[in-house]
Short mmCIF file of C-alpha atoms and ligand atoms in Angstrom, two decimals:
data_model
loop_
_atom_site.label_atom_id
_atom_site.label_comp_id
_atom_site.label_asym_id
_atom_site.label_seq_id
_atom_site.Cartn_x
_atom_site.Cartn_y
_atom_site.Cartn_z
CA MET X 1 82.08 112.62 79.65
CA SER X 2 83.40 109.24 80.73
CA LEU X 3 86.54 108.99 82.79
CA ASP X 4 89.34 106.37 83.33
CA ILE X 5 91.80 107.03 86.17
CA VAL X 6 95.37 105.65 86.09
CA ILE X 7 97.25 105.70 89.40
CA LEU X 8 101.02 105.27 89.08
CA ALA X 9 102.38 103.23 91.98
CA ALA X 10 105.15 101.10 90.65
CA GLY X 11 108.16 103.00 92.07
CA GLN X 12 110.37 101.43 94.69
CA GLY X 13 110.67 104.23 97.20
CA THR X 14 114.28 103.38 98.18
CA ARG X 15 114.52 106.34 100.37
CA MET X 16 111.83 105.04 102.75
CA ARG X 17 114.34 102.29 103.74
CA SER X 18 111.50 99.88 104.23
CA ALA X 19 110.29 96.43 103.47
CA LEU X 20 106.90 97.95 102.97
CA PRO X 21 106.22 99.24 99.39
CA LYS X 22 106.27 103.06 99.53
CA VAL X 23 102.59 103.55 98.51
CA LEU X 24 101.47 101.35 101.48
CA HIS X 25 103.09 103.68 104.07
CA PRO X 26 100.27 105.31 106.02
CA VAL X 27 99.11 108.89 106.36
CA ALA X 28 96.55 109.24 109.11
CA GLY X 29 96.33 105.47 109.47
CA LYS X 30 95.53 104.83 105.85
CA SER X 31 98.00 103.93 103.15
CA MET X 32 98.95 106.71 100.72
CA LEU X 33 97.61 104.69 97.91
CA GLY X 34 94.41 104.11 99.87
CA HIS X 35 93.89 107.80 100.11
CA VAL X 36 94.42 108.24 96.33
CA ILE X 37 92.06 105.43 95.57
CA ASP X 38 89.36 106.92 97.76
CA THR X 39 89.71 110.26 96.09
CA ALA X 40 89.65 108.57 92.67
CA ARG X 41 86.41 106.84 93.58
CA ALA X 42 84.84 110.19 94.51
CA LEU X 43 85.21 111.25 90.89
CA GLN X 44 83.10 108.23 89.83
CA PRO X 45 85.32 106.98 86.97
CA GLN X 46 84.33 104.10 84.77
CA SER X 47 87.61 102.39 85.83
CA ILE X 48 90.54 102.80 88.16
CA GLN X 49 93.81 101.31 86.88
CA VAL X 50 96.61 100.98 89.41
CA VAL X 51 100.10 100.50 87.95
CA ILE X 52 102.14 98.50 90.38
CA GLY X 53 105.71 97.08 90.26
CA HIS X 54 107.81 97.01 93.46
CA GLY X 55 105.97 94.98 96.09
CA ALA X 56 103.14 94.44 93.55
CA GLU X 57 101.73 91.42 95.38
CA GLN X 58 101.67 93.16 98.72
CA VAL X 59 99.93 96.15 97.25
CA ARG X 60 97.33 94.02 95.43
CA GLN X 61 96.54 92.02 98.58
CA ARG X 62 96.34 95.00 100.91
CA LEU X 63 94.12 97.11 98.65
CA ALA X 64 91.84 94.64 96.96
CA GLY X 65 88.68 96.09 95.48
CA GLU X 66 86.22 94.99 92.82
CA ASP X 67 86.39 98.36 91.14
CA LEU X 68 90.31 98.32 90.95
CA ASN X 69 92.23 96.93 88.12
CA TYR X 70 95.88 96.22 88.84
CA VAL X 71 98.41 96.42 86.02
CA VAL X 72 101.97 95.28 86.58
CA GLN X 73 104.83 97.38 85.22
CA ALA X 74 107.72 94.84 85.52
CA GLU X 75 110.40 97.34 84.99
CA GLN X 76 110.19 100.98 85.87
CA LEU X 77 111.13 102.61 82.59
CA GLY X 78 109.48 105.95 83.26
CA THR X 79 106.02 107.52 83.88
CA GLY X 80 105.06 107.44 80.21
CA HIS X 81 105.92 103.67 80.06
CA ALA X 82 103.91 103.19 83.27
CA VAL X 83 100.78 104.70 81.73
CA ALA X 84 101.27 102.70 78.65
CA GLN X 85 100.94 99.55 80.63
CA ALA X 86 97.28 100.43 81.37
CA LEU X 87 96.46 101.48 77.78
CA PRO X 88 94.67 98.24 76.81
CA ASN X 89 92.25 98.86 79.58
CA LEU X 90 91.45 102.46 78.74
CA SER X 91 88.34 103.31 76.80
CA ALA X 92 86.90 106.57 78.30
CA GLU X 93 86.76 109.92 76.73
CA ARG X 94 89.07 111.34 79.38
CA VAL X 95 92.05 109.85 81.29
CA LEU X 96 93.21 111.25 84.50
CA ILE X 97 96.73 110.37 85.85
CA LEU X 98 97.30 110.34 89.62
CA TYR X 99 100.21 109.23 91.79
CA GLY X 100 100.09 106.62 94.54
CA ASP X 101 102.57 108.58 96.62
CA VAL X 102 100.76 111.97 96.42
CA PRO X 103 97.97 111.27 98.92
CA LEU X 104 96.54 114.68 99.83
CA ILE X 105 95.19 115.56 96.46
CA GLU X 106 91.56 116.71 96.88
CA ALA X 107 88.59 115.66 94.74
CA ASP X 108 87.56 119.34 94.37
CA THR X 109 90.84 120.19 92.74
CA LEU X 110 90.57 117.33 90.39
CA GLN X 111 87.05 118.29 89.46
CA ARG X 112 88.31 121.72 88.53
CA LEU X 113 91.04 120.09 86.41
CA LEU X 114 88.65 117.75 84.74
CA GLN X 115 86.38 120.66 83.65
CA LYS X 116 89.21 121.77 81.41
CA VAL X 117 89.98 118.56 79.51
CA GLY X 118 88.24 117.91 76.25
CA PRO X 119 88.76 116.32 72.80
CA GLU X 120 91.01 119.24 71.81
CA GLN X 121 92.46 120.17 75.20
CA LEU X 122 94.67 118.73 77.92
CA ALA X 123 94.47 119.82 81.47
CA LEU X 124 97.59 119.99 83.51
CA LEU X 125 97.86 120.59 87.23
CA THR X 126 100.80 122.94 87.97
CA VAL X 127 102.16 124.50 91.06
CA LYS X 128 104.21 127.70 91.72
CA LEU X 129 107.22 126.77 93.72
CA ASP X 130 109.86 128.83 95.65
CA ASP X 131 112.34 126.03 94.96
CA PRO X 132 111.36 124.02 91.91
CA THR X 133 114.50 121.79 91.98
CA GLY X 134 113.67 118.30 90.75
CA TYR X 135 110.31 119.24 89.20
CA GLY X 136 109.54 119.29 85.51
CA ARG X 137 109.21 122.91 84.35
CA ILE X 138 106.17 124.29 82.54
CA VAL X 139 107.45 126.00 79.38
CA ARG X 140 105.09 128.68 78.08
CA ASP X 141 105.24 130.80 74.91
CA ALA X 142 105.06 134.61 74.72
CA ARG X 143 101.22 134.50 74.88
CA GLY X 144 101.43 132.32 77.98
CA GLU X 145 100.32 129.10 76.23
CA VAL X 146 101.89 125.90 77.50
CA GLN X 147 104.35 124.46 75.00
CA ALA X 148 106.10 121.69 76.80
CA ILE X 149 107.38 120.26 80.07
CA VAL X 150 111.14 119.96 80.56
CA GLU X 151 112.43 117.71 83.24
CA HIS X 152 114.78 119.30 85.70
CA LYS X 153 117.65 117.11 84.52
CA ASP X 154 117.12 118.08 80.89
CA ALA X 155 116.45 121.78 81.47
CA SER X 156 118.66 124.63 80.35
CA ASP X 157 119.69 127.26 82.92
CA GLU X 158 116.97 129.51 81.55
CA GLN X 159 114.37 126.84 81.92
CA LYS X 160 115.55 125.96 85.42
CA ALA X 161 114.65 129.61 86.38
CA ILE X 162 110.93 128.80 85.66
CA ARG X 163 109.08 128.55 88.98
CA GLU X 164 105.96 126.85 87.69
CA GLY X 165 106.46 123.09 88.23
CA ASN X 166 104.66 120.01 86.98
CA THR X 167 102.75 118.25 89.69
CA GLY X 168 102.57 115.16 87.49
CA ILE X 169 98.79 115.14 87.64
CA LEU X 170 97.13 115.64 84.28
CA ALA X 171 94.03 114.79 82.29
CA VAL X 172 94.13 113.89 78.57
CA PRO X 173 91.61 113.07 75.87
CA GLY X 174 91.37 109.24 75.79
CA SER X 175 91.23 109.17 71.98
CA ARG X 176 94.74 110.56 71.65
CA ILE X 177 96.77 109.17 74.57
CA GLY X 178 97.58 105.76 72.96
CA GLU X 179 99.10 107.37 69.89
CA TRP X 180 101.14 109.91 71.89
CA LEU X 181 102.51 107.21 74.33
CA GLY X 182 103.45 105.05 71.28
CA ARG X 183 105.66 107.85 70.06
CA LEU X 184 107.67 108.46 73.30
CA SER X 185 111.39 107.98 73.21
CA ASN X 186 113.83 107.55 76.06
CA SER X 187 116.62 109.63 74.65
CA ASN X 188 116.83 112.09 77.54
CA ALA X 189 119.02 112.66 80.61
CA GLN X 190 117.42 109.81 82.57
CA GLY X 191 116.89 107.35 79.70
CA GLU X 192 113.22 107.10 80.66
CA TYR X 193 109.99 107.26 78.76
CA TYR X 194 108.58 110.61 80.11
CA LEU X 195 104.83 111.01 80.29
CA THR X 196 105.56 114.75 80.28
CA ASP X 197 106.72 114.54 76.64
CA VAL X 198 103.09 114.08 75.72
CA ILE X 199 102.54 117.79 76.28
CA ALA X 200 104.81 118.94 73.35
CA MET X 201 103.20 116.26 71.13
CA ALA X 202 99.71 117.46 71.92
CA VAL X 203 100.77 121.04 71.17
CA ALA X 204 102.34 119.97 67.87
CA ASP X 205 99.09 118.21 66.97
CA GLY X 206 97.23 121.50 67.49
CA LEU X 207 95.76 120.83 70.93
CA ARG X 208 95.71 123.35 73.71
CA VAL X 209 97.06 122.73 77.20
CA ALA X 210 94.99 124.37 79.91
CA THR X 211 96.39 124.59 83.47
CA GLU X 212 94.83 124.50 86.93
CA GLN X 213 96.41 124.89 90.38
CA PRO X 214 95.66 123.20 93.77
CA LEU X 215 94.39 125.46 96.48
CA ASP X 216 97.14 124.30 98.69
CA ALA X 217 100.60 123.19 97.46
CA MET X 218 100.63 120.29 100.01
CA GLU X 219 97.92 118.63 97.95
CA VAL X 220 100.44 117.77 95.31
CA GLN X 221 103.32 116.94 97.61
CA GLY X 222 104.66 113.43 97.31
CA ALA X 223 106.45 111.43 100.02
CA ASN X 224 109.83 110.03 99.05
CA ASP X 225 111.16 109.52 102.59
CA ARG X 226 109.82 109.39 106.12
CA ILE X 227 110.51 113.05 106.69
CA GLN X 228 108.20 114.04 103.88
CA LEU X 229 105.72 111.39 105.09
CA ALA X 230 105.70 113.12 108.52
CA GLU X 231 105.13 116.46 106.83
CA LEU X 232 102.15 115.09 104.97
CA GLU X 233 100.81 113.57 108.19
CA ARG X 234 101.02 116.86 110.07
CA HIS X 235 99.43 118.76 107.15
CA TYR X 236 96.58 116.18 106.97
CA GLN X 237 96.03 116.56 110.73
CA GLN X 238 96.01 120.30 110.66
CA ARG X 239 93.48 120.16 107.92
CA ALA X 240 91.34 117.66 109.90
CA ALA X 241 91.61 119.81 113.04
CA ARG X 242 90.48 122.97 111.16
CA ARG X 243 87.50 121.11 109.70
CA LEU X 244 86.41 119.96 113.12
CA MET X 245 86.74 123.36 114.64
CA ALA X 246 84.71 124.81 111.77
CA ARG X 247 81.95 122.38 112.71
CA GLY X 248 81.79 123.55 116.33
CA VAL X 249 84.38 121.44 118.12
CA THR X 250 86.80 123.01 120.57
CA LEU X 251 90.25 121.50 120.26
CA ARG X 252 92.39 122.54 123.24
CA ASP X 253 95.39 122.38 120.87
CA PRO X 254 94.79 121.57 117.20
CA ALA X 255 98.46 120.65 116.95
CA ARG X 256 97.95 117.87 119.39
CA PHE X 257 95.01 116.08 117.81
CA ASP X 258 95.12 113.06 115.49
CA LEU X 259 92.33 111.68 113.31
CA ARG X 260 93.01 108.28 111.71
CA GLY X 261 89.72 107.60 110.14
CA GLU X 262 86.34 109.23 109.93
CA VAL X 263 84.56 111.21 112.59
CA GLU X 264 81.08 112.63 112.81
CA VAL X 265 80.77 115.45 115.32
CA GLY X 266 77.99 117.39 116.99
CA ARG X 267 78.23 120.86 118.40
CA ASP X 268 80.01 122.12 121.52
CA VAL X 269 82.22 119.13 121.64
CA LEU X 270 85.40 119.61 123.73
CA ILE X 271 88.54 117.60 122.92
CA ASP X 272 91.58 118.03 125.14
CA VAL X 273 95.19 117.47 124.01
CA ASN X 274 96.65 114.27 122.63
CA VAL X 275 93.42 112.63 121.69
CA VAL X 276 93.64 110.05 118.84
CA LEU X 277 90.48 109.17 117.03
CA GLU X 278 90.64 105.98 114.85
CA GLY X 279 88.33 104.07 112.50
CA THR X 280 84.76 105.37 112.62
CA VAL X 281 83.91 107.58 115.53
CA VAL X 282 80.59 109.33 116.27
CA ILE X 283 80.66 112.15 118.75
CA GLU X 284 77.33 113.82 119.56
CA ASP X 285 76.58 117.25 120.98
CA ASP X 286 78.22 118.50 124.27
CA VAL X 287 80.64 115.53 124.62
CA GLN X 288 83.82 116.11 126.44
CA ILE X 289 87.05 114.09 125.90
CA GLY X 290 89.90 114.47 128.35
CA PRO X 291 93.61 114.48 127.49
CA ASN X 292 95.44 111.38 126.16
CA CYS X 293 92.46 109.29 125.08
CA VAL X 294 92.46 106.80 122.21
CA ILE X 295 88.95 106.26 120.78
CA LYS X 296 88.44 103.81 118.05
CA ASP X 297 85.27 102.78 116.25
CA SER X 298 83.10 104.16 119.03
CA THR X 299 80.00 106.28 119.67
CA LEU X 300 79.86 108.88 122.32
CA ARG X 301 76.25 109.97 122.94
CA ARG X 302 75.13 113.47 123.82
CA GLY X 303 76.81 114.81 126.93
CA ALA X 304 79.06 111.87 127.47
CA ILE X 305 82.29 112.49 129.24
CA VAL X 306 85.46 110.50 128.61
CA LYS X 307 88.11 111.38 131.18
CA ALA X 308 91.85 111.48 130.75
CA ASN X 309 93.87 108.46 129.56
CA SER X 310 90.96 106.28 128.56
CA HIS X 311 91.12 103.73 125.78
CA LEU X 312 87.90 102.94 123.94
CA GLU X 313 87.43 100.49 121.08
CA GLY X 314 84.09 99.33 119.66
CA ALA X 315 82.32 101.02 122.56
CA VAL X 316 79.20 103.06 123.07
CA VAL X 317 79.11 105.65 125.86
CA GLY X 318 75.53 106.56 126.60
CA GLU X 319 73.93 109.96 127.00
CA SER X 320 75.56 111.84 129.92
CA ALA X 321 77.46 108.71 130.92
CA ASP X 322 81.10 109.04 131.87
CA CYS X 323 84.16 106.84 131.95
CA GLY X 324 87.72 107.23 133.19
CA PRO X 325 90.26 108.48 134.01
CA PHE X 326 92.08 105.34 132.87
CA ALA X 327 89.02 103.36 131.65
CA ARG X 328 89.42 100.61 129.12
CA LEU X 329 86.33 99.88 127.08
CA ARG X 330 87.00 96.92 124.73
CA PRO X 331 84.76 95.89 121.80
CA GLY X 332 81.09 95.38 122.74
CA SER X 333 81.19 97.69 125.70
CA VAL X 334 77.87 99.58 125.99
CA LEU X 335 77.28 102.18 128.70
CA GLY X 336 73.65 103.24 129.19
CA ALA X 337 72.53 106.79 129.92
CA LYS X 338 74.22 108.32 132.96
CA ALA X 339 76.18 105.08 133.55
CA HIS X 340 79.50 105.54 135.25
CA VAL X 341 82.91 103.67 134.79
CA GLY X 342 85.68 104.84 136.93
CA ASN X 343 89.35 104.34 137.05
CA PHE X 344 91.09 101.05 136.14
CA VAL X 345 87.92 99.47 134.98
CA GLU X 346 88.00 97.19 131.95
CA LEU X 347 84.84 96.19 130.06
CA LYS X 348 84.61 93.71 127.22
CA ASN X 349 81.40 92.65 125.58
CA ALA X 350 79.63 94.11 128.54
CA THR X 351 76.53 96.18 128.87
CA LEU X 352 76.04 98.63 131.72
CA GLY X 353 72.40 99.65 132.09
CA ASP X 354 71.17 103.19 132.64
CA GLY X 355 72.66 104.70 135.79
CA ALA X 356 74.75 101.61 136.58
CA LYS X 357 78.14 102.14 138.16
CA ALA X 358 81.50 100.41 138.15
CA GLY X 359 83.70 102.95 139.99
CA HIS X 360 86.98 101.31 140.60
CA LEU X 361 89.36 98.55 139.59
CA SER X 362 87.10 95.93 137.84
CA TYR X 363 87.04 93.49 134.99
CA LEU X 364 83.62 93.05 133.50
CA GLY X 365 83.58 90.67 130.57
CA ASP X 366 80.65 89.00 128.78
CA ALA X 367 78.30 90.65 131.15
CA GLU X 368 74.88 92.15 131.06
CA ILE X 369 74.36 94.52 133.99
CA GLY X 370 70.94 96.07 134.77
CA ALA X 371 70.00 99.65 135.36
CA ARG X 372 71.25 101.31 138.63
CA THR X 373 73.30 98.27 139.54
CA ASN X 374 76.42 99.08 141.47
CA ILE X 375 79.63 97.11 141.02
CA GLY X 376 81.96 97.48 143.97
CA ALA X 377 85.66 98.04 143.71
CA GLY X 378 87.77 95.12 142.61
CA THR X 379 84.94 93.01 141.20
CA ILE X 380 85.96 90.51 138.60
CA THR X 381 83.68 88.51 136.28
CA CYS X 382 85.46 85.13 135.95
CA ASN X 383 84.20 84.62 132.44
CA TYR X 384 86.79 82.20 131.10
CA ASP X 385 87.69 78.75 132.23
CA GLY X 386 90.68 78.47 129.94
CA ALA X 387 88.60 77.03 127.10
CA ASN X 388 85.07 78.50 127.16
CA LYS X 389 83.59 81.97 127.79
CA PHE X 390 80.50 82.31 129.96
CA ARG X 391 78.13 85.13 130.64
CA THR X 392 77.21 86.96 133.86
CA VAL X 393 73.67 88.41 133.81
CA MET X 394 72.60 90.91 136.53
CA GLY X 395 69.24 92.46 136.98
CA GLU X 396 68.42 96.02 138.10
CA ASP X 397 69.47 97.59 141.44
CA VAL X 398 71.92 94.79 142.15
CA PHE X 399 74.71 95.64 144.60
CA ILE X 400 77.97 93.72 144.18
CA GLY X 401 80.20 94.01 147.26
CA SER X 402 83.81 95.00 146.73
CA ASN X 403 86.25 92.40 145.61
CA SER X 404 83.65 89.85 144.50
CA SER X 405 84.58 87.10 142.15
CA LEU X 406 81.64 86.27 139.95
CA VAL X 407 82.20 82.84 138.47
CA ALA X 408 80.18 82.67 135.27
CA PRO X 409 77.80 81.43 134.08
CA LEU X 410 75.86 83.36 136.66
CA ASN X 411 72.46 85.07 137.09
CA LEU X 412 71.80 87.64 139.75
CA GLY X 413 68.15 88.68 140.09
CA ASP X 414 66.83 92.30 140.56
CA GLY X 415 67.91 93.81 143.89
CA ALA X 416 70.36 90.93 144.70
CA THR X 417 73.45 91.69 146.82
CA THR X 418 76.78 90.00 147.24
CA GLY X 419 78.89 90.31 150.33
CA ALA X 420 82.30 91.98 149.96
CA GLY X 421 85.07 89.46 149.19
CA SER X 422 82.71 86.75 147.97
CA THR X 423 83.40 84.15 145.42
CA ILE X 424 79.98 83.68 143.86
CA THR X 425 79.60 80.38 141.97
CA GLU X 426 75.83 79.95 142.16
CA ASP X 427 72.91 82.17 141.01
CA VAL X 428 71.61 84.71 143.46
CA PRO X 429 67.81 85.12 143.35
CA ALA X 430 66.23 88.55 143.39
CA HIS X 431 66.40 90.58 146.62
CA THR X 432 68.70 87.95 148.19
CA LEU X 433 72.13 88.28 149.71
CA GLY X 434 74.79 85.95 148.30
CA LEU X 435 77.68 85.36 150.62
CA GLY X 436 80.56 83.21 149.51
CA ARG X 437 83.45 83.74 151.89
CA GLY X 438 85.06 82.25 154.97
CA ARG X 439 83.58 83.47 158.30
CA GLN X 440 85.82 85.67 160.39
CA ARG X 441 86.78 84.43 163.84
CA ASN X 442 88.63 86.47 166.35
CA ILE X 443 91.29 84.83 168.57
CA GLU X 444 91.55 86.60 171.87
CA GLY X 445 94.90 87.36 173.47
CA TRP X 446 96.79 86.38 170.24
CA GLN X 447 100.56 86.89 170.71
CA ARG X 448 102.41 87.99 167.63
CA PRO X 449 105.72 86.15 167.03
CA LYS X 450 108.67 88.17 168.43
CA LYS X 451 111.99 88.69 166.68
CA GLN X 452 114.95 86.89 168.43
CA SER X 453 117.38 89.73 169.40
C1 LIG U 501 107.71 113.36 87.76
C2 LIG U 501 107.46 114.24 86.49
C3 LIG U 501 107.87 115.66 86.77
C4 LIG U 501 107.15 116.21 88.00
C5 LIG U 501 107.36 115.29 89.21
C6 LIG U 501 106.46 115.75 90.33
C7 LIG U 501 107.94 112.80 84.64
C8 LIG U 501 108.86 112.32 83.57
N1 LIG U 501 108.34 113.67 85.47
O1 LIG U 501 109.10 113.40 87.99
O2 LIG U 501 107.63 116.49 85.74
O3 LIG U 501 107.49 117.49 88.33
O4 LIG U 501 106.97 113.90 88.86
O5 LIG U 501 106.74 114.99 91.52
O6 LIG U 501 106.81 112.31 84.64
N2 LIG U 501 106.44 105.63 88.46
C9 LIG U 501 106.06 104.42 88.01
N3 LIG U 501 106.74 103.81 87.07
C10 LIG U 501 107.81 104.29 86.48
C11 LIG U 501 108.21 105.60 86.97
C12 LIG U 501 107.56 106.22 87.91
O7 LIG U 501 105.02 103.85 88.44
O8 LIG U 501 108.40 103.68 85.62
C13 LIG U 501 105.67 106.35 89.43
C14 LIG U 501 106.51 106.43 90.76
O9 LIG U 501 106.24 105.38 91.57
C15 LIG U 501 105.95 107.83 91.27
C16 LIG U 501 105.54 108.55 90.08
O10 LIG U 501 105.39 107.64 89.02
O11 LIG U 501 104.81 107.61 92.11
C17 LIG U 501 106.55 109.66 89.73
O12 LIG U 501 107.76 109.04 89.39
P1 LIG U 501 109.11 109.75 89.78
O13 LIG U 501 110.19 108.91 89.27
O14 LIG U 501 109.09 110.16 91.16
O15 LIG U 501 109.00 111.08 88.82
P2 LIG U 501 109.81 112.33 89.04
O16 LIG U 501 111.18 112.13 88.55
O17 LIG U 501 109.68 112.92 90.39
CA1 LIG U 502 108.88 112.19 92.33
#
């Protein structure tokens, strides 16, 4: 059966106290609306309609997509009015309503809900709550059949005692929704067109309302302020941590782990505390990541070790290679197998061949460094003249003396050596020593200046 999805995202979110529209606030590095859109996509609908209002332009720009159709609700007159704005674009047999500020809803839960909707049946996602204050209440008859939803502000004391709340998420037959929305009125406590009034209309028309529940109540939790946003974030992270552990990762403390993107993990991976993974990260078997590392859009090959306080972005750490503590691998950094990058070393657009080493205090930018080459402490590639960038290319088994300045463009052949403290401005052929420094002279009997007492 075909499916249209309508995501309501027009509300202002005053309590966020923010210039950013509420649905653009991030959970795990991705906007709440972005999460909902991704989940909607997983259901393979024929269309996704996003109803926007407050901050409409910002939302549209930030989350452009060929498969998204934005509908503007100029005035927020209620959830029923919001869905009605999308009506002209709906043609599927089933319509599913989602909320842009309820980001943790799972595709599995929605699949279960969708199994229950049909031409003669609505499907409503409900949740049992200890404190249902603020929620619409699910009113059932003596046989337990859903009769209506009554909003908190319109509920009698008896209805307020009902603990089954409306999550807001529901699926309805596409052939009927237009007619029901057309009949909504706003004569209620809030003066709004309630989507929830559709339930009683459907029942009056002889349809049945089936219900389904999320596995976890946090799936249907919305974020109205930054406190709730933080709760959603923590919940998301706990879920992510549990999933990784289930796949064979040791997290030293699952409460101190953050995933802001996608990660693919192998077995027997060890992740110490306060590690943040961002973007798309691939971690192969037996990798170890020390505490306080940020790893973004990077690949860590089998047995790689990233030591404490390292920052990686767009990097590849080769098999059994290691980096850190305090390594900075910027985009285009590629470490070969068993390569070693030590403390306070920065790489950018630089390849370190198999077994090559840069142990201490270096900047290697726009460089290609051959296998087993050793970069002495304090070595700098001078790759930038203020306008242009130049490359430094080194062969295999090169030895760069400590504190060398390598003024690019530069080629150093296999087995070349540079003397410590050299400023190298010309190519060094293979198996040759390049020295570029002042010669030392010793002055005998030199008297140091004395202080006048
Ligand atoms: C709604 C439900 C309530 C349910 C609760 C769950 C109705 C009438 N009530 O109440 O039964 O328990 O959600 O959280 O549906 N929105 C628009 N345009 C509008 C109004 C709202 O896009 O004109 C969007 C909001 O941005 C928000 C969502 O719809 O994402 C829900 O609106 P909100 O005003 O928060 O509904 P509630 O009063 O919480
Ligand atoms: Ca709400």
